[in-house]
Structure formats: structure tokens, C-alpha cells
Coordinates of C-alpha atoms in Angstrom, one line a residue:
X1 CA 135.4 118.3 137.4
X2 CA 135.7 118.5 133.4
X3 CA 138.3 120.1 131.7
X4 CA 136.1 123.0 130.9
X5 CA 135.1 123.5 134.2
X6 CA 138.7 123.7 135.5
X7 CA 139.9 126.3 133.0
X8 CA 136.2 128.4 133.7
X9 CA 137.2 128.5 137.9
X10 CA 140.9 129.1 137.0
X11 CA 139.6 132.1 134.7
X12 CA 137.2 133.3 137.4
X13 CA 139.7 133.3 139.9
X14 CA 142.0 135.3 137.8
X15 CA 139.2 138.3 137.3
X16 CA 138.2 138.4 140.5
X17 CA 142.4 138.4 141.8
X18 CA 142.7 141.5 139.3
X19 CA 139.6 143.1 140.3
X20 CA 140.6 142.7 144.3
X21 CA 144.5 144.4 143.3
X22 CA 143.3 147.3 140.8
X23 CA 139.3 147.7 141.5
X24 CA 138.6 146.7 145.2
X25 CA 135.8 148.9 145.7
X26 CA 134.1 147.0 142.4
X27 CA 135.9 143.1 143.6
X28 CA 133.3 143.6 146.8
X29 CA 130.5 144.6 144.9
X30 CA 131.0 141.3 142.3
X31 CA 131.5 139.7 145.6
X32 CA 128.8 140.5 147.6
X33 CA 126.4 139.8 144.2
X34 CA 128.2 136.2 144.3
X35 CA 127.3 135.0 147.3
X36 CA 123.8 136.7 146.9
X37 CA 123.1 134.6 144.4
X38 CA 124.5 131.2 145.9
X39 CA 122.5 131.8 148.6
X40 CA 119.4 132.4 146.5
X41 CA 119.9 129.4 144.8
X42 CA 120.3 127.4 148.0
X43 CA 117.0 129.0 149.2
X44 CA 115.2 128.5 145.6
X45 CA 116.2 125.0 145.6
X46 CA 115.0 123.8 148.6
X47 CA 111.6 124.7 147.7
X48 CA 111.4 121.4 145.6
X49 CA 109.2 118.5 146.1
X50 CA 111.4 116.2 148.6
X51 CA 112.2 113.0 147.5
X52 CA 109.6 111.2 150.3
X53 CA 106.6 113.1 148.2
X54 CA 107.0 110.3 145.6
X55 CA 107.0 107.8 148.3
X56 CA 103.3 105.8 148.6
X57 CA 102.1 105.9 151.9
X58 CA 100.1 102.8 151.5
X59 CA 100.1 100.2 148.7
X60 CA 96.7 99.0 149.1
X61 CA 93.5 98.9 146.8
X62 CA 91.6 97.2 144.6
X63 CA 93.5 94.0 143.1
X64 CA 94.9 93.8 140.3
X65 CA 93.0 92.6 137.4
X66 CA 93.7 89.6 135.2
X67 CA 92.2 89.0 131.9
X68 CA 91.7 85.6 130.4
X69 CA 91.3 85.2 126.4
X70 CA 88.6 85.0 124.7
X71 CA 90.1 83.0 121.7
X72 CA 89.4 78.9 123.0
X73 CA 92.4 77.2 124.3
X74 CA 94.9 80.2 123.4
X75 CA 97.3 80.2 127.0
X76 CA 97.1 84.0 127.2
X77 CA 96.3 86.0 129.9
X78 CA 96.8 89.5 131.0
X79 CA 97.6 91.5 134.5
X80 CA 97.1 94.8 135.0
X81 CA 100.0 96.3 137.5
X82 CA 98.6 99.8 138.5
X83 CA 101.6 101.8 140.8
X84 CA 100.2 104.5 143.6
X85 CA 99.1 108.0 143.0
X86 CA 102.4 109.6 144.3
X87 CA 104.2 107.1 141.8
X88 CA 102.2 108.7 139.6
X89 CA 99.4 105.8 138.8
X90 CA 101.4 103.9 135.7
X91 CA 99.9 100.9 134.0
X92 CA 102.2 97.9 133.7
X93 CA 101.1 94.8 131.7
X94 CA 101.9 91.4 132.1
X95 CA 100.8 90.0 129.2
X96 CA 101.3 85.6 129.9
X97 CA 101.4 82.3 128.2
X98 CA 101.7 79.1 130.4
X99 CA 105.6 79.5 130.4
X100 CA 106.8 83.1 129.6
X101 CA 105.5 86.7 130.1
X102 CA 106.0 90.0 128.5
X103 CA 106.2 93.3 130.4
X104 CA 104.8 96.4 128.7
X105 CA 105.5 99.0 130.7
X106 CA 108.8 99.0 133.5
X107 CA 107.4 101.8 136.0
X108 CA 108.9 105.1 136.6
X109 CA 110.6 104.2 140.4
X110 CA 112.8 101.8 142.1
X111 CA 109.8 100.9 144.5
X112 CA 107.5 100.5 142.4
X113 CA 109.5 98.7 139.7
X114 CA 110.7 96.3 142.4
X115 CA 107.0 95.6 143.5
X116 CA 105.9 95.0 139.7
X117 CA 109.2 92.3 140.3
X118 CA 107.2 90.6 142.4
X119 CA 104.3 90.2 140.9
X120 CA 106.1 88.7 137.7
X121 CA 107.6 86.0 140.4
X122 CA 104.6 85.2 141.6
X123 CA 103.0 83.7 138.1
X124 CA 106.0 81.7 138.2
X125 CA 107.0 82.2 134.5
X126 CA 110.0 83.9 132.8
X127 CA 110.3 87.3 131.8
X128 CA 111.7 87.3 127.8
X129 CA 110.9 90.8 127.1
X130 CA 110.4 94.4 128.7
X131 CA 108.4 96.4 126.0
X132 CA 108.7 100.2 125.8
X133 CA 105.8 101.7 124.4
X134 CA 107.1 105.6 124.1
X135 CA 110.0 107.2 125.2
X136 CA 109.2 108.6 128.3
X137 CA 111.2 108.0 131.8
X138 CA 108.6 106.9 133.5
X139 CA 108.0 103.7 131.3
X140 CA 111.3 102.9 130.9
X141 CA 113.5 103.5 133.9
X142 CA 111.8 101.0 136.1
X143 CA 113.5 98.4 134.0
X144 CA 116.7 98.5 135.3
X145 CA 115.2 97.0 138.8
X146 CA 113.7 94.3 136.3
X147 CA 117.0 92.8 135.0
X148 CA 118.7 92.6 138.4
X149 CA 115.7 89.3 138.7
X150 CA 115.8 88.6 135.3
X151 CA 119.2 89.2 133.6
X152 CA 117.8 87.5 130.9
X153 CA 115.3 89.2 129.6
X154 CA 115.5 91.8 126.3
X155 CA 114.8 95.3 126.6
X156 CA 113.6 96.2 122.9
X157 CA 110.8 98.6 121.6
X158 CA 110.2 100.6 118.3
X159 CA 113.1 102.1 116.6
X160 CA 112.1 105.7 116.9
X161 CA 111.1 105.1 120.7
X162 CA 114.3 103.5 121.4
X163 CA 116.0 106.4 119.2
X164 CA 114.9 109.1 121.9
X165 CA 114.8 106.7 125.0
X166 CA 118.9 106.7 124.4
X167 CA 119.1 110.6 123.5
X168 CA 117.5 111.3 126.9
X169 CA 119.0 108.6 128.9
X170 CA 121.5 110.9 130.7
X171 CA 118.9 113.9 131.1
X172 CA 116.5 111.4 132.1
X173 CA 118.4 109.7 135.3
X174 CA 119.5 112.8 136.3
X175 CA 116.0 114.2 137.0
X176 CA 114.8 110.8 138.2
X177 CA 117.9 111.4 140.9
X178 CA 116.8 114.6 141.1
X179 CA 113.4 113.9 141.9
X180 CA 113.3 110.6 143.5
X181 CA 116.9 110.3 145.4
X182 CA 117.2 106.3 146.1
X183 CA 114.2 105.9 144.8
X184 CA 115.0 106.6 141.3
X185 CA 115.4 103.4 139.2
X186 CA 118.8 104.4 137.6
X187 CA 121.1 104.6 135.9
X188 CA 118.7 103.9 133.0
X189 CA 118.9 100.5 131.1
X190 CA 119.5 101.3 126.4
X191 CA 116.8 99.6 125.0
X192 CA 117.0 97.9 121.9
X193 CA 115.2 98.2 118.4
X194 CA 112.7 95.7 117.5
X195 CA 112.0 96.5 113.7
X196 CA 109.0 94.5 113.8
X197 CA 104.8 94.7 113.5
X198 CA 104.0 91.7 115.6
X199 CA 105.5 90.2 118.3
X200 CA 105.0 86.2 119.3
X201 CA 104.1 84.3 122.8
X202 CA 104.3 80.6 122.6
X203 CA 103.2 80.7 119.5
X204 CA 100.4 83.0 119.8
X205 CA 100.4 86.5 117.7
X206 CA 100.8 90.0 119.2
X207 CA 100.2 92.9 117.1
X208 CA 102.6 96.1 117.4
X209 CA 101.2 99.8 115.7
X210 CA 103.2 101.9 116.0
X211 CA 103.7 105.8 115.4
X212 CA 100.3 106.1 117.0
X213 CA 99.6 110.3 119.1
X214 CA 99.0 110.6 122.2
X215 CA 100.7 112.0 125.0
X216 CA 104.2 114.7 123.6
X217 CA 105.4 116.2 126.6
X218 CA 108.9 118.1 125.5
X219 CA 108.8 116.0 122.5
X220 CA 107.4 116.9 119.1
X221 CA 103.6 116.8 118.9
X222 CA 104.0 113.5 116.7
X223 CA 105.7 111.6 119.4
X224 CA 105.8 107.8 118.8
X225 CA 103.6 105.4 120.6
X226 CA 103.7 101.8 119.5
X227 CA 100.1 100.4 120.8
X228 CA 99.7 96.6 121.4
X229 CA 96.6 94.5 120.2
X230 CA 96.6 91.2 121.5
X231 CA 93.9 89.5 119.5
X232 CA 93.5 86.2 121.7
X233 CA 91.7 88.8 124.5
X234 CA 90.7 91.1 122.7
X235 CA 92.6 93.6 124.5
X236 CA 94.0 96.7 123.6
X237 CA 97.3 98.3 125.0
X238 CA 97.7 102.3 124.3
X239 CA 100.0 103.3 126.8
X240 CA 99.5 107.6 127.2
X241 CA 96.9 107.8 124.3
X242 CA 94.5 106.7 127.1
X243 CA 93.9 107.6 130.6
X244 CA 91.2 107.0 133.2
X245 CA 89.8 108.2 136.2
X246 CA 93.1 110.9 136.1
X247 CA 93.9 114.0 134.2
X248 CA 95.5 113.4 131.1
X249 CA 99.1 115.2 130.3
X250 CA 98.3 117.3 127.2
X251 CA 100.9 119.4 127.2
X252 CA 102.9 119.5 123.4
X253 CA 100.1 118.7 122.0
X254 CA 98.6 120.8 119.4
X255 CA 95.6 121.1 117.5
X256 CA 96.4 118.9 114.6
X257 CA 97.8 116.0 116.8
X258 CA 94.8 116.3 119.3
X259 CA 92.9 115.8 115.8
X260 CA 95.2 112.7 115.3
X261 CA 94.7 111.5 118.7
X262 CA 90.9 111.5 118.7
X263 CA 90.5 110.0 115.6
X264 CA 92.6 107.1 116.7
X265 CA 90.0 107.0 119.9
X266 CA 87.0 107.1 117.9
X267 CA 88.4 104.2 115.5
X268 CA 89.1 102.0 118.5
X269 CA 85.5 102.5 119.9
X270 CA 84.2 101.2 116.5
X271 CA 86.4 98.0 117.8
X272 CA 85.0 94.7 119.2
X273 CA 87.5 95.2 122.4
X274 CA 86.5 92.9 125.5
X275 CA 90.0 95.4 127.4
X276 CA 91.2 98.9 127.1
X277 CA 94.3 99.3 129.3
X278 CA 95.0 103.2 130.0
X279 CA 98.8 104.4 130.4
X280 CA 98.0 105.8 133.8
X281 CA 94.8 105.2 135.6
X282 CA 94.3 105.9 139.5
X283 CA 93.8 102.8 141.1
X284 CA 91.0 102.8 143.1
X285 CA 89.3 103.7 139.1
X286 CA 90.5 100.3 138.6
X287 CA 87.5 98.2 139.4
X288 CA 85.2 100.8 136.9
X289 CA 87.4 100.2 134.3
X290 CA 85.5 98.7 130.7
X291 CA 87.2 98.7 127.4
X292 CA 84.5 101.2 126.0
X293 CA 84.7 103.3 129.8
X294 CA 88.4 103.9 129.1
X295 CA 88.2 104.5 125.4
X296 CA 84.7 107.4 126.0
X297 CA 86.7 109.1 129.5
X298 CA 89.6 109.6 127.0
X299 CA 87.9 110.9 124.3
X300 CA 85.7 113.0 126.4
X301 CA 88.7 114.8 128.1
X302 CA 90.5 116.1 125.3
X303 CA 86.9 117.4 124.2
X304 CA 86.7 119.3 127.1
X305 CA 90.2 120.4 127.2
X306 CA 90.1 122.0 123.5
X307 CA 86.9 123.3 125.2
X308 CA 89.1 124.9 128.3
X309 CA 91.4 125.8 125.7
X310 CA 88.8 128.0 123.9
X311 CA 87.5 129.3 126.9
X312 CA 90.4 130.6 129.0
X313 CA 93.1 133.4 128.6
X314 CA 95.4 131.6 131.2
X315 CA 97.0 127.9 132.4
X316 CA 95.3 129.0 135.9
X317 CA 91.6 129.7 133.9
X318 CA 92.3 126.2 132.1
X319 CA 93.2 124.6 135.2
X320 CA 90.2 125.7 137.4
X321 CA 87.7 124.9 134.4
X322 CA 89.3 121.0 134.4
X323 CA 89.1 121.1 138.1
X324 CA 85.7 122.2 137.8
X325 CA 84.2 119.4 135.0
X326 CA 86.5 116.7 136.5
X327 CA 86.1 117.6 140.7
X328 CA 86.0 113.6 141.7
X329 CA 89.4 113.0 139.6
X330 CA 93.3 112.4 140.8
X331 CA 96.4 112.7 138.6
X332 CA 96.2 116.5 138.9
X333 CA 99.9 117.6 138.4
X334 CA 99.4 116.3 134.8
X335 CA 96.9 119.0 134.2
X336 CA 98.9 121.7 136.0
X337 CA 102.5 120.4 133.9
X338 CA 100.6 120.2 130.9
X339 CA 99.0 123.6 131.1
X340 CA 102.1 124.9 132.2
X341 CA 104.1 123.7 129.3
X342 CA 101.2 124.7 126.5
X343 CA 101.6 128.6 128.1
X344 CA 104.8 128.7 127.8
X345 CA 105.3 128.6 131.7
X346 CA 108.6 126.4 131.5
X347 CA 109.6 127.7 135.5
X348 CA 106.1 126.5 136.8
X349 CA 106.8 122.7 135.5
X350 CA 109.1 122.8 138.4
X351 CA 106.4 122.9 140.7
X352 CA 108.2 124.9 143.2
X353 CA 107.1 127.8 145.0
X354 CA 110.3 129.2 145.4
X355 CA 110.9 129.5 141.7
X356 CA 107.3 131.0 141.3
X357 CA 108.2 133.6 144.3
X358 CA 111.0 135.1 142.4
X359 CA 109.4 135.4 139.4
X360 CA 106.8 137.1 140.4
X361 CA 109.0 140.2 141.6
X362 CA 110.2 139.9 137.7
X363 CA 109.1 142.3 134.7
X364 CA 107.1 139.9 133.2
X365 CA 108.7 140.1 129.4
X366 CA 111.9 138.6 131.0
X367 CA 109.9 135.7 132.9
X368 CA 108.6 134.9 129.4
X369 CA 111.6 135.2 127.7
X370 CA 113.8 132.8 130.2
X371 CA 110.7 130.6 130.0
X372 CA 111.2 130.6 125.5
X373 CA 115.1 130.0 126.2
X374 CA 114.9 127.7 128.9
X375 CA 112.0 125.4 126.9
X376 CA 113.9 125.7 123.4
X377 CA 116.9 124.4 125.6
X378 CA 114.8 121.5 126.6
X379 CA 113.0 120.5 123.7
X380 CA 116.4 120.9 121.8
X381 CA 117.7 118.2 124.3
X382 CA 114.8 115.7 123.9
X383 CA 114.9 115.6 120.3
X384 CA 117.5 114.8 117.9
X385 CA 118.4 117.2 115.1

């Protein structure tokens, strides 16, 4: 227990000692509304997804997909790790020459991360660098299971991403802990800056572009994404800018940045790409999956969100009409949290029941202003002054 926290029970202690000797009728009341509320929160939090909920009941599906070049004699290849709907469907790329690989991509749990392990074993080549593409937990936290098999290997990615991948370290694990129990991949490895526009693979150039848009989450609308063109396969890499056959996260995105973002998708399409991989896609999509397939869904969606946008006077009104144009689709808890979080609705991101219970028996001007505070507080914690 900190310092702080000492001197806060010792003080409490004190007020409730002189409330019990001078005010006893008001020492029950204070503690009656005490244990009220512990109890309350004991009840509130076990409404929360359980740990198991992010738990794959089955790891099977179509294979994963490897991509040869297209350049003659370059070594190059590319596999495309996909992780199970409840791990919530994150791309992993292996990108390989004949000796080394590069991972793009860690995965967001210890289970999955540790399966993604064995898939680099089995190409039989080394692991020299885990790539973070954007700063977001789960892309990076997965690479803590990855050094335990390769000490070796350098964590690096942009300097911005890296800048907030360290900010949020500490909030980050403890959701992940939160959410996941000993299946969280933590505590959280730094990643280090890589100042760089390309990076090399037995001699072969890859491209880095970074400060891309695409998905913001709790960050600023213009949060970085460092997208990865690997010329020898004509492949593109653009982590959360693009989804497929799942509902995309749009939530902190604005109408400028969605601008931004479909720009950058209309540019690519103009591309002579041979291989689009999305950040999250829902693997049994994986098998439909075309350069130009992933590039139009993406494009597409945010169409039809701005659409829902338009359209709707509520999350739950934007929600039904996605649900509605997308019915054959997974990755729905993206749609619902990034609804949620463009409303304003920071106590339904929690997706618990509970929370949503007691809220409801609240006037509905405090429920929005906790939800201002308790977001401010967030966003104020994910970004750096």
C-alpha cells in the first residue's frame, strides 16, 4: 500500500472514530452507506466478461496463407497468422527470407502469442525483429511471450508509436490482467524507436509509412499507423486502417480523419498490389481474402458508417443499421465499443450489464456527465501532454 494510501485510511479511520464518539446516530448512517456501496461494487463487478470469454474454443480453420514474391529470385515470402474470434481475430505477419523473419504484429494474449511462437519455429528461421505498427495493446503485448523463444530479437517501431506504447504500458497490462487473468501477455515488453523509412531483410528493401489514419480508439483522431510495403510481393501491410469480413473499430474517429482514412484507401486501390493484409480479419474470411477485396470491404464500411452516422439519433440506431447492412459479419464488439465511445457512452465500453443496470436508475444528465469525466480521464491517460 503507497504512502498516500496509508495516510487516506489512517484519516478515514480518524473521521469515522470522531463521528462514532460525538455523532453516533450520523457514524451508522456513513456506515451503513459504506458497506452499501462495497457491496454494490462487488455485485457491479462481477458482471464483467470472465476471463474464459477470451478463451477460443477451437483453433481450427482455414490455413494460414503464405505468399511468395513476385520480384524473380527475391527469398521473400509472407505468412499470414490470423488469432480466433474471441482473441479478437488479429493479423500477425511473418514476413521471411531464407534465414530470418520479421514479425509485424505480436497478438493481444498469451495463448495466442504463444501459438504465433510456434508457427515462427516451424519455418525454422530466426526472429530479428517484432514490428509494432500502432500503439495499441493488442499488437503489442503478445510480444513479451515472443522473447521468452527468442531473447534475441529487437522490439522497435516508429517513434511516435513507441512514444504512446510506453505511456500506456502500465494502464495497458492492467486491463489485459483485468480482462484476460493468465491469459494476458504481460507485463508488457518497451519497444524501441526505429527512426527509419525502410527496413532491410537479407538484403531485400521494406518500406515503412508512417503517420498513416486509421483506427484512434482513446487516442487522438490522428493516431499513428506506420504501414508496411514490401515491394518484392507486392504486398501491403496496414494494420487497423483495414479490416475484413469484421466490423471495423471506428470509434475516435472523426469526420476529417475518416476523410484521411479513405483517401489513403482509395490511393492504395489505384496500387498494382498482388496482397492486402487487414489488421483484424475473421478467419474463416481468410480464404476470400484479395488485395483489392480487403482494400473495397474497407472502404465500403466507413461509407456506410458515416451513412449510419447521418441516419441515426443513437449508438443503439447506429448499431442495428450496421447489423442490418453487414448481417453475415463477426467482430461485432468493435461496432458496439466504437459506437459507444463516439456517443459519449464511456460506461457501455465496459460491456457489462451490471454497470448499464445502475445507470439506468440514474437522472440521465449525471450518466452523461460521469461518462465526459470518466473519458476525459482516459484520453488524458493515453496521450501525452
Amino acid at each position: 500500500m503507497s504512502q498516500k494510501a496509508v495516510i487516506r485510511l489512517v484519516v478515514a479511520i480518524a473521521i469515522m472514530a470522531l463521528l462514532f464518539a460525538f455523532v453516533p446516530i450520523l457514524f451508522w448512517i456513513v456506515l451503513i452507506l459504506l458497506v452499501g456501496l462495497v457491496l454494490l461494487g462487488r455485485w457491479v463487478g462481477g458482471g464483467r466478461l470472465p476471463p474464459e470469454f477470451f478463451i477460443p474454443k477451437s483453433v481450427e480453420g482455414p490455413a494460414f496463407r503464405t505468399y511468395e514474391a513476385v520480384v524473380p529470385d527475391s527469398p521473400l515470402k509472407l505468412m499470414h497468422f490470423i488469432s480466433e474470434q474471441e482473441e479478437l481475430n488479429v493479423s500477425s505477419s511473418l514476413i521471411m527470407g531464407d534465414k530470418e523473419v520479421i514479425c509485424v504484429t505480436a497478438q493481444a494474449t498469451k495463448y495466442a502469442a504463444e501459438r504465433l511462437v510456434g508457427e515462427i519455429e516451424k519455418t525454422g528461421r530466426k526472429l530479428t525483429y517484432i514490428y509494432l505498427d500502432h500503439p495499441h495493446l493488442d499488437h503489442s503485448q503478445g510480444a513479451t511471450e515472443l522473447l521468452k523463444r527468442f531473447p534475441d530479437a529487437k522490439c522497435v517501431g516508429a517513434p511516435k508509436v513507441v512514444e504512446l506504447q510506453k505511456l500506456r504500458m502500465a494502464s495497458d497490462d492492467a486491463t489485459a490482467l483485468k480482462r484476460y487473468a493468465d491469459n494476458a501477455a504481460v507485463p508488457s515488453v518497451p519497444f524501441e524507436p526505429l527512426d527509419a523509412t525502410t527496413i532491410m531483410l537479407e538484403g531485400r528493401e521494406i518500406q515503412l509509412w508512417h503517420d498513416m489514419i486509421g483506427d484512434a480508439g482513446v487516442g487522438r483522431p490522428d493516431e499513428p499507423h506506420t504501414v508496411i510495403y514490401i515491394p518484392d510481393l507486392k504486398a501491403l501491410l496496414p494494420t487497423d486502417i483495414c479490416y475484413f469480413g469484421g466490423h471495423m473499430m471506428m470509434g475516435g474517429s472523426t469526420p476529417e480523419s475518416r476523410a484521411q482514412w479513405k483517401q489513403q484507401l482509395r490511393d492504395w486501390l489505384k496500387m498494382d498490389l498482388q496482397v492486402v493484409i487487414p489488421g483484424h480479419i475473421v478467419r474463416a474470411f481468410s480464404d476470400q481474402m484479395t488485395a483489392k477485396g480487403v482494400l473495397e470491404f474497407s472502404l465500403k464500411y466507413i461509407e456506410d458508417y458515416e451513412a449510419a452516422l447521418a441516419a441515426s439519433n443513437s449508438s443503439d440506431e447506429v448499431i442495428a443499421w450496421m447489423l442490418k447492412e453487414y448481417p453475415d459479419i463477426g467482430h461485432v464488439p468493435a461496432l458496439q465499443l466504437g459506437t459507444f465511445m463516439n456517443f459519449g457512452e464511456t460506461h457501455r465500453i465496459l460491456f457489462n450489464p451490471r454497470i448499464d443496470k445502475v445507470a439506468s436508475f440514474l437522472p440521465k444528465a449525471l450518466v452523461r456527465r460521469i461518462d465526459t469525466k470518466l473519458f476525459e480521464a482516459r484520453k488524458k491517460a493515453a496521450n501525452p501532454a
